Amino acid sequence: QQQVKQSPQSLIVQKGGISIINCAYENTAFDYFPWYQQFPGKGPALLIAIRPDVSEKKEGRFTISFNKSAKQFSLHIMDSQPGDSATYFCAATHFGNEKLTFGTGTRLTIIP
Amino acid sequence: NAGVMQNPRHLVRRRGQEARLRCSPMKGHSHVYWYRQLPEEGLKFMVYLQKENIIDESGMPKERFSAEFPKEGPSILRIQQVVRGDSAAYFCASSPPGTGLSHEQYFGPGTRLTVT
């Protein structure tokens, strides 16, 4: 049973464009939604995270949009750069259950 | 401040051998998590430990797998009698103590286990 669904599986965006990755969850108890960035051969790195009491969080070029009623959240990368090319994972967890449930990942490629 | 450390980075074992994976959490972190990543897949939770305690092992296979986080030293993930299906990247993460902060998990570089 996959509790966090992520799309698309792969994404190609031109340099300077906006990259958008979407996730949907089922468990309404989830109350923390992080995004991780992973480069080949490396461990996932925490990028940005949001709690459901806000609808948007922005850190630099990275923004999370959160829709509690739809049980969806998305990552937007503005002014995408070749260095952003990586695999991105959304995840979710809730207080009292510390394990992260991950989406299946999106392989992002930024082309010049 | 050193990050989460894992060793070895690469491990090759023949079927039937034992694999021991080590994880040293970030300084000040008392919570350790182990995840497994199969090729082209997301990470799957295995076990959550605090010093000398297993808090949640709901993701651990019932047989051959065990984990510990002793009072002194690194956390160990042990796989006995490895099979080809155990080939994967195993990631350790750590988080600081305290309500709410334990959600912020920081990952190590992983151990890539290959079973031949």
PDB file of C-alpha atoms in Angstrom:
ATOM      1  CA  GLN A   1       0.000   0.000   0.000  1.00  0.00           C
ATOM      2  CA  GLN A   2       1.652   3.152  -1.223  1.00  0.00           C
ATOM      3  CA  GLN A   3       0.681   6.049   0.980  1.00  0.00           C
ATOM      4  CA  VAL A   4       2.520   8.770  -0.951  1.00  0.00           C
ATOM      5  CA  LYS A   5       2.167   8.952  -4.723  1.00  0.00           C
ATOM      6  CA  GLN A   6       4.634  11.061  -6.671  1.00  0.00           C
ATOM      7  CA  SER A   7       4.569  12.284 -10.256  1.00  0.00           C
ATOM      8  CA  PRO A   8       5.990  12.580 -12.787  1.00  0.00           C
ATOM      9  CA  GLN A   9       8.542   9.795 -12.749  1.00  0.00           C
ATOM     10  CA  SER A  10      10.894  11.874 -14.864  1.00  0.00           C
ATOM     11  CA  LEU A  11      10.944  15.500 -15.923  1.00  0.00           C
ATOM     12  CA  ILE A  12      12.991  17.507 -18.393  1.00  0.00           C
ATOM     13  CA  VAL A  13      12.999  21.281 -18.034  1.00  0.00           C
ATOM     14  CA  GLN A  14      14.885  23.952 -19.876  1.00  0.00           C
ATOM     15  CA  LYS A  15      17.360  26.084 -17.976  1.00  0.00           C
ATOM     16  CA  GLY A  16      15.591  29.036 -16.426  1.00  0.00           C
ATOM     17  CA  GLY A  17      12.216  27.312 -16.451  1.00  0.00           C
ATOM     18  CA  ILE A  18      10.016  26.158 -13.588  1.00  0.00           C
ATOM     19  CA  SER A  19      10.168  22.546 -12.454  1.00  0.00           C
ATOM     20  CA  ILE A  20       7.044  21.201 -10.762  1.00  0.00           C
ATOM     21  CA  ILE A  21       6.812  17.867  -8.954  1.00  0.00           C
ATOM     22  CA  ASN A  22       3.592  16.673  -7.379  1.00  0.00           C
ATOM     23  CA  CYS A  23       2.746  14.378  -4.497  1.00  0.00           C
ATOM     24  CA  ALA A  24      -0.503  13.089  -3.055  1.00  0.00           C
ATOM     25  CA  TYR A  25      -0.999  11.336   0.247  1.00  0.00           C
ATOM     26  CA  GLU A  26      -3.691   9.184   1.789  1.00  0.00           C
ATOM     27  CA  ASN A  27      -3.035   9.238   5.511  1.00  0.00           C
ATOM     28  CA  THR A  28      -4.738  12.294   7.009  1.00  0.00           C
ATOM     29  CA  ALA A  29      -2.612  11.918  10.135  1.00  0.00           C
ATOM     30  CA  PHE A  30       0.482  13.090   8.245  1.00  0.00           C
ATOM     31  CA  ASP A  31       1.612  16.454   9.564  1.00  0.00           C
ATOM     32  CA  TYR A  32       5.111  16.963   8.182  1.00  0.00           C
ATOM     33  CA  PHE A  33       6.054  16.917   4.513  1.00  0.00           C
ATOM     34  CA  PRO A  34       9.734  17.184   3.552  1.00  0.00           C
ATOM     35  CA  TRP A  35      11.349  17.115   0.160  1.00  0.00           C
ATOM     36  CA  TYR A  36      14.707  15.473  -0.396  1.00  0.00           C
ATOM     37  CA  GLN A  37      17.218  15.898  -3.199  1.00  0.00           C
ATOM     38  CA  GLN A  38      19.466  13.005  -4.145  1.00  0.00           C
ATOM     39  CA  PHE A  39      22.433  13.009  -6.503  1.00  0.00           C
ATOM     40  CA  PRO A  40      23.743   9.741  -7.951  1.00  0.00           C
ATOM     41  CA  GLY A  41      25.761   7.791  -5.430  1.00  0.00           C
ATOM     42  CA  LYS A  42      24.835  10.117  -2.569  1.00  0.00           C
ATOM     43  CA  GLY A  43      22.375  10.085   0.279  1.00  0.00           C
ATOM     44  CA  PRO A  44      19.174  12.144   0.191  1.00  0.00           C
ATOM     45  CA  ALA A  45      19.609  15.716   1.393  1.00  0.00           C
ATOM     46  CA  LEU A  46      16.791  17.560   3.141  1.00  0.00           C
ATOM     47  CA  LEU A  47      15.763  20.412   0.865  1.00  0.00           C
ATOM     48  CA  ILE A  48      12.659  22.024   2.320  1.00  0.00           C
ATOM     49  CA  ALA A  49       9.714  20.936   4.462  1.00  0.00           C
ATOM     50  CA  ILE A  50       6.231  22.130   5.325  1.00  0.00           C
ATOM     51  CA  ARG A  51       3.580  21.546   7.975  1.00  0.00           C
ATOM     52  CA  PRO A  52      -0.138  21.624   7.103  1.00  0.00           C
ATOM     53  CA  ASP A  53      -0.853  24.812   9.018  1.00  0.00           C
ATOM     54  CA  VAL A  54       0.518  26.838   6.084  1.00  0.00           C
ATOM     55  CA  SER A  55      -0.297  26.621   2.391  1.00  0.00           C
ATOM     56  CA  GLU A  56       3.086  27.648   1.049  1.00  0.00           C
ATOM     57  CA  LYS A  57       6.708  27.782   2.105  1.00  0.00           C
ATOM     58  CA  LYS A  58       9.491  29.378   0.132  1.00  0.00           C
ATOM     59  CA  GLU A  59      13.235  29.043   0.529  1.00  0.00           C
ATOM     60  CA  GLY A  60      15.250  30.676  -2.207  1.00  0.00           C
ATOM     61  CA  ARG A  61      14.264  29.167  -5.535  1.00  0.00           C
ATOM     62  CA  PHE A  62      12.373  26.301  -3.895  1.00  0.00           C
ATOM     63  CA  THR A  63       8.705  26.542  -2.923  1.00  0.00           C
ATOM     64  CA  ILE A  64       6.333  23.978  -1.460  1.00  0.00           C
ATOM     65  CA  SER A  65       2.640  24.439  -2.126  1.00  0.00           C
ATOM     66  CA  PHE A  66       0.296  22.525   0.150  1.00  0.00           C
ATOM     67  CA  ASN A  67      -3.397  21.762  -0.348  1.00  0.00           C
ATOM     68  CA  LYS A  68      -4.766  20.089   2.763  1.00  0.00           C
ATOM     69  CA  SER A  69      -8.280  19.473   1.463  1.00  0.00           C
ATOM     70  CA  ALA A  70      -6.957  17.766  -1.674  1.00  0.00           C
ATOM     71  CA  LYS A  71      -4.221  15.981   0.282  1.00  0.00           C
ATOM     72  CA  GLN A  72      -1.653  17.158  -2.202  1.00  0.00           C
ATOM     73  CA  PHE A  73       1.617  19.030  -2.079  1.00  0.00           C
ATOM     74  CA  SER A  74       4.095  20.074  -4.714  1.00  0.00           C
ATOM     75  CA  LEU A  75       7.642  21.306  -5.127  1.00  0.00           C
ATOM     76  CA  HIS A  76       8.336  24.211  -7.443  1.00  0.00           C
ATOM     77  CA  ILE A  77      11.885  25.020  -8.513  1.00  0.00           C
ATOM     78  CA  MET A  78      12.094  28.471 -10.022  1.00  0.00           C
ATOM     79  CA  ASP A  79      14.793  29.480 -12.507  1.00  0.00           C
ATOM     80  CA  SER A  80      15.898  25.845 -12.781  1.00  0.00           C
ATOM     81  CA  GLN A  81      19.640  25.317 -13.238  1.00  0.00           C
ATOM     82  CA  PRO A  82      21.683  22.371 -14.554  1.00  0.00           C
ATOM     83  CA  GLY A  83      22.961  21.862 -10.998  1.00  0.00           C
ATOM     84  CA  ASP A  84      19.379  21.080  -9.956  1.00  0.00           C
ATOM     85  CA  SER A  85      19.493  17.903 -12.039  1.00  0.00           C
ATOM     86  CA  ALA A  86      18.907  15.168  -9.471  1.00  0.00           C
ATOM     87  CA  THR A  87      16.244  12.831  -8.159  1.00  0.00           C
ATOM     88  CA  TYR A  88      13.695  14.437  -5.879  1.00  0.00           C
ATOM     89  CA  PHE A  89      11.670  12.574  -3.283  1.00  0.00           C
ATOM     90  CA  CYS A  90       8.670  13.796  -1.377  1.00  0.00           C
ATOM     91  CA  ALA A  91       7.972  12.245   1.994  1.00  0.00           C
ATOM     92  CA  ALA A  92       5.501  12.409   4.842  1.00  0.00           C
ATOM     93  CA  THR A  93       5.287  11.521   8.491  1.00  0.00           C
ATOM     94  CA  HIS A  94       3.322  12.416  11.585  1.00  0.00           C
ATOM     95  CA  PHE A  95       3.931  13.122  15.231  1.00  0.00           C
ATOM     96  CA  GLY A  96       4.333   9.921  17.212  1.00  0.00           C
ATOM     97  CA  ASN A  97       5.311   7.927  14.138  1.00  0.00           C
ATOM     98  CA  GLU A  98       8.756   9.078  13.208  1.00  0.00           C
ATOM     99  CA  LYS A  99       9.357   6.997  10.103  1.00  0.00           C
ATOM    100  CA  LEU A 100       9.286   8.797   6.792  1.00  0.00           C
ATOM    101  CA  THR A 101       7.085   7.437   4.010  1.00  0.00           C
ATOM    102  CA  PHE A 102       8.678   8.312   0.693  1.00  0.00           C
ATOM    103  CA  GLY A 103       7.300   8.816  -2.772  1.00  0.00           C
ATOM    104  CA  THR A 104       8.882   6.892  -5.629  1.00  0.00           C
ATOM    105  CA  GLY A 105      11.011   9.800  -6.813  1.00  0.00           C
ATOM    106  CA  THR A 106      11.241  12.119  -9.801  1.00  0.00           C
ATOM    107  CA  ARG A 107      14.346  12.251 -11.929  1.00  0.00           C
ATOM    108  CA  LEU A 108      14.768  15.876 -12.950  1.00  0.00           C
ATOM    109  CA  THR A 109      17.009  16.883 -15.833  1.00  0.00           C
ATOM    110  CA  ILE A 110      17.673  20.531 -16.605  1.00  0.00           C
ATOM    111  CA  ILE A 111      18.859  21.092 -20.156  1.00  0.00           C
ATOM    112  CA  PRO A 112      20.752  24.167 -21.374  1.00  0.00           C
TER     113      PRO A 112
ATOM    114  CA  ASN B   1      29.869  19.502  12.461  1.00  0.00           C
ATOM    115  CA  ALA B   2      30.348  16.191  10.711  1.00  0.00           C
ATOM    116  CA  GLY B   3      27.332  14.714   9.045  1.00  0.00           C
ATOM    117  CA  VAL B   4      25.967  11.213   9.354  1.00  0.00           C
ATOM    118  CA  MET B   5      28.733   8.729   8.664  1.00  0.00           C
ATOM    119  CA  GLN B   6      28.267   5.285   7.237  1.00  0.00           C
ATOM    120  CA  ASN B   7      30.748   2.550   6.528  1.00  0.00           C
ATOM    121  CA  PRO B   8      31.601   0.752   4.519  1.00  0.00           C
ATOM    122  CA  ARG B   9      30.432   2.688   1.475  1.00  0.00           C
ATOM    123  CA  HIS B  10      30.459  -0.423  -0.650  1.00  0.00           C
ATOM    124  CA  LEU B  11      30.161  -3.992   0.527  1.00  0.00           C
ATOM    125  CA  VAL B  12      30.261  -7.174  -1.508  1.00  0.00           C
ATOM    126  CA  ARG B  13      29.123 -10.415   0.052  1.00  0.00           C
ATOM    127  CA  ARG B  14      28.548 -13.913  -1.298  1.00  0.00           C
ATOM    128  CA  ARG B  15      25.221 -15.556  -0.710  1.00  0.00           C
ATOM    129  CA  GLY B  16      25.045 -16.967   2.808  1.00  0.00           C
ATOM    130  CA  GLN B  17      27.551 -14.572   4.334  1.00  0.00           C
ATOM    131  CA  GLU B  18      26.804 -11.899   6.900  1.00  0.00           C
ATOM    132  CA  ALA B  19      26.745  -8.172   6.230  1.00  0.00           C
ATOM    133  CA  ARG B  20      27.365  -5.555   8.910  1.00  0.00           C
ATOM    134  CA  LEU B  21      26.583  -1.947   8.152  1.00  0.00           C
ATOM    135  CA  ARG B  22      27.613   0.834  10.513  1.00  0.00           C
ATOM    136  CA  CYS B  23      26.163   4.259  11.120  1.00  0.00           C
ATOM    137  CA  SER B  24      27.416   7.101  13.298  1.00  0.00           C
ATOM    138  CA  PRO B  25      24.761   9.799  13.742  1.00  0.00           C
ATOM    139  CA  MET B  26      25.405  13.509  13.648  1.00  0.00           C
ATOM    140  CA  LYS B  27      26.790  14.984  16.837  1.00  0.00           C
ATOM    141  CA  GLY B  28      23.996  15.642  19.298  1.00  0.00           C
ATOM    142  CA  HIS B  29      21.550  13.350  17.512  1.00  0.00           C
ATOM    143  CA  SER B  30      20.125  10.475  19.502  1.00  0.00           C
ATOM    144  CA  HIS B  31      17.653   9.035  17.004  1.00  0.00           C
ATOM    145  CA  VAL B  32      18.760   6.708  14.215  1.00  0.00           C
ATOM    146  CA  TYR B  33      16.745   5.345  11.309  1.00  0.00           C
ATOM    147  CA  TRP B  34      17.607   2.784   8.676  1.00  0.00           C
ATOM    148  CA  TYR B  35      16.098   2.821   5.185  1.00  0.00           C
ATOM    149  CA  ARG B  36      16.602   0.578   2.171  1.00  0.00           C
ATOM    150  CA  GLN B  37      16.577   1.772  -1.425  1.00  0.00           C
ATOM    151  CA  LEU B  38      16.247  -0.649  -4.286  1.00  0.00           C
ATOM    152  CA  PRO B  39      17.423   0.486  -7.738  1.00  0.00           C
ATOM    153  CA  GLU B  40      15.100   3.075  -9.291  1.00  0.00           C
ATOM    154  CA  GLU B  41      12.859   3.067  -6.221  1.00  0.00           C
ATOM    155  CA  GLY B  42      12.174   5.260  -3.243  1.00  0.00           C
ATOM    156  CA  LEU B  43      13.432   4.652   0.238  1.00  0.00           C
ATOM    157  CA  LYS B  44      11.627   2.186   2.461  1.00  0.00           C
ATOM    158  CA  PHE B  45      11.718   2.514   6.235  1.00  0.00           C
ATOM    159  CA  MET B  46      13.239  -0.399   8.103  1.00  0.00           C
ATOM    160  CA  VAL B  47      13.847   0.479  11.751  1.00  0.00           C
ATOM    161  CA  TYR B  48      13.982   3.386  14.198  1.00  0.00           C
ATOM    162  CA  LEU B  49      16.271   3.264  17.205  1.00  0.00           C
ATOM    163  CA  GLN B  50      17.302   5.364  20.133  1.00  0.00           C
ATOM    164  CA  LYS B  51      20.255   4.559  22.363  1.00  0.00           C
ATOM    165  CA  GLU B  52      19.888   0.939  23.531  1.00  0.00           C
ATOM    166  CA  ASN B  53      16.253   0.805  22.374  1.00  0.00           C
ATOM    167  CA  ILE B  54      14.425  -0.296  19.249  1.00  0.00           C
ATOM    168  CA  ILE B  55      11.463   2.047  18.931  1.00  0.00           C
ATOM    169  CA  ASP B  56       9.886   0.856  15.678  1.00  0.00           C
ATOM    170  CA  GLU B  57      11.000  -2.129  13.620  1.00  0.00           C
ATOM    171  CA  SER B  58       7.847  -2.453  11.554  1.00  0.00           C
ATOM    172  CA  GLY B  59       9.799  -2.258   8.289  1.00  0.00           C
ATOM    173  CA  MET B  60      12.330  -4.934   9.129  1.00  0.00           C
ATOM    174  CA  PRO B  61      12.053  -8.355   7.491  1.00  0.00           C
ATOM    175  CA  LYS B  62      11.131 -10.892  10.126  1.00  0.00           C
ATOM    176  CA  GLU B  63      14.153 -13.058   9.542  1.00  0.00           C
ATOM    177  CA  ARG B  64      17.880 -12.496   9.055  1.00  0.00           C
ATOM    178  CA  PHE B  65      17.780  -8.734   9.762  1.00  0.00           C
ATOM    179  CA  SER B  66      18.587  -7.102  13.074  1.00  0.00           C
ATOM    180  CA  ALA B  67      19.628  -3.664  14.271  1.00  0.00           C
ATOM    181  CA  GLU B  68      21.137  -2.173  17.381  1.00  0.00           C
ATOM    182  CA  PHE B  69      22.233   1.195  18.687  1.00  0.00           C
ATOM    183  CA  PRO B  70      24.420   0.567  21.745  1.00  0.00           C
ATOM    184  CA  LYS B  71      25.166   3.050  24.472  1.00  0.00           C
ATOM    185  CA  GLU B  72      28.629   3.509  23.033  1.00  0.00           C
ATOM    186  CA  GLY B  73      29.552   3.246  19.379  1.00  0.00           C
ATOM    187  CA  PRO B  74      27.702   3.305  16.084  1.00  0.00           C
ATOM    188  CA  SER B  75      24.382   1.796  15.151  1.00  0.00           C
ATOM    189  CA  ILE B  76      24.711  -1.554  13.393  1.00  0.00           C
ATOM    190  CA  LEU B  77      22.414  -3.079  10.799  1.00  0.00           C
ATOM    191  CA  ARG B  78      23.146  -6.777  10.508  1.00  0.00           C
ATOM    192  CA  ILE B  79      21.981  -9.047   7.723  1.00  0.00           C
ATOM    193  CA  GLN B  80      22.623 -12.724   8.199  1.00  0.00           C
ATOM    194  CA  GLN B  81      22.810 -15.285   5.386  1.00  0.00           C
ATOM    195  CA  VAL B  82      22.461 -12.664   2.675  1.00  0.00           C
ATOM    196  CA  VAL B  83      20.580 -13.437  -0.523  1.00  0.00           C
ATOM    197  CA  ARG B  84      20.673 -11.680  -3.909  1.00  0.00           C
ATOM    198  CA  GLY B  85      17.466  -9.821  -3.078  1.00  0.00           C
ATOM    199  CA  ASP B  86      19.279  -8.028  -0.249  1.00  0.00           C
ATOM    200  CA  SER B  87      21.357  -6.126  -2.809  1.00  0.00           C
ATOM    201  CA  ALA B  88      20.413  -2.491  -2.316  1.00  0.00           C
ATOM    202  CA  ALA B  89      21.574   0.817  -0.922  1.00  0.00           C
ATOM    203  CA  TYR B  90      21.102   1.060   2.816  1.00  0.00           C
ATOM    204  CA  PHE B  91      20.811   4.537   4.247  1.00  0.00           C
ATOM    205  CA  CYS B  92      21.061   5.644   7.809  1.00  0.00           C
ATOM    206  CA  ALA B  93      19.495   8.888   9.007  1.00  0.00           C
ATOM    207  CA  SER B  94      19.649  10.682  12.317  1.00  0.00           C
ATOM    208  CA  SER B  95      17.624  13.368  14.012  1.00  0.00           C
ATOM    209  CA  PRO B  96      17.965  15.441  17.143  1.00  0.00           C
ATOM    210  CA  PRO B  97      16.094  14.642  20.342  1.00  0.00           C
ATOM    211  CA  GLY B  98      12.978  16.575  21.206  1.00  0.00           C
ATOM    212  CA  THR B  99       9.374  16.662  20.119  1.00  0.00           C
ATOM    213  CA  GLY B 100       8.935  17.880  16.568  1.00  0.00           C
ATOM    214  CA  LEU B 101      12.601  18.043  15.747  1.00  0.00           C
ATOM    215  CA  SER B 102      12.767  14.302  15.304  1.00  0.00           C
ATOM    216  CA  HIS B 103      11.041  14.774  11.965  1.00  0.00           C
ATOM    217  CA  GLU B 104      14.155  16.452  10.579  1.00  0.00           C
ATOM    218  CA  GLN B 105      16.104  13.447   9.439  1.00  0.00           C
ATOM    219  CA  TYR B 106      19.552  13.853   7.942  1.00  0.00           C
ATOM    220  CA  PHE B 107      20.885  11.065   5.802  1.00  0.00           C
ATOM    221  CA  GLY B 108      24.297   9.527   5.451  1.00  0.00           C
ATOM    222  CA  PRO B 109      25.919   8.634   2.119  1.00  0.00           C
ATOM    223  CA  GLY B 110      24.679   5.054   2.274  1.00  0.00           C
ATOM    224  CA  THR B 111      26.196   1.598   2.034  1.00  0.00           C
ATOM    225  CA  ARG B 112      25.760  -0.137  -1.277  1.00  0.00           C
ATOM    226  CA  LEU B 113      25.478  -3.845  -0.666  1.00  0.00           C
ATOM    227  CA  THR B 114      26.014  -6.255  -3.517  1.00  0.00           C
ATOM    228  CA  VAL B 115      25.341  -9.928  -3.009  1.00  0.00           C
ATOM    229  CA  THR B 116      27.008 -12.224  -5.528  1.00  0.00           C
TER     230      THR B 116
END
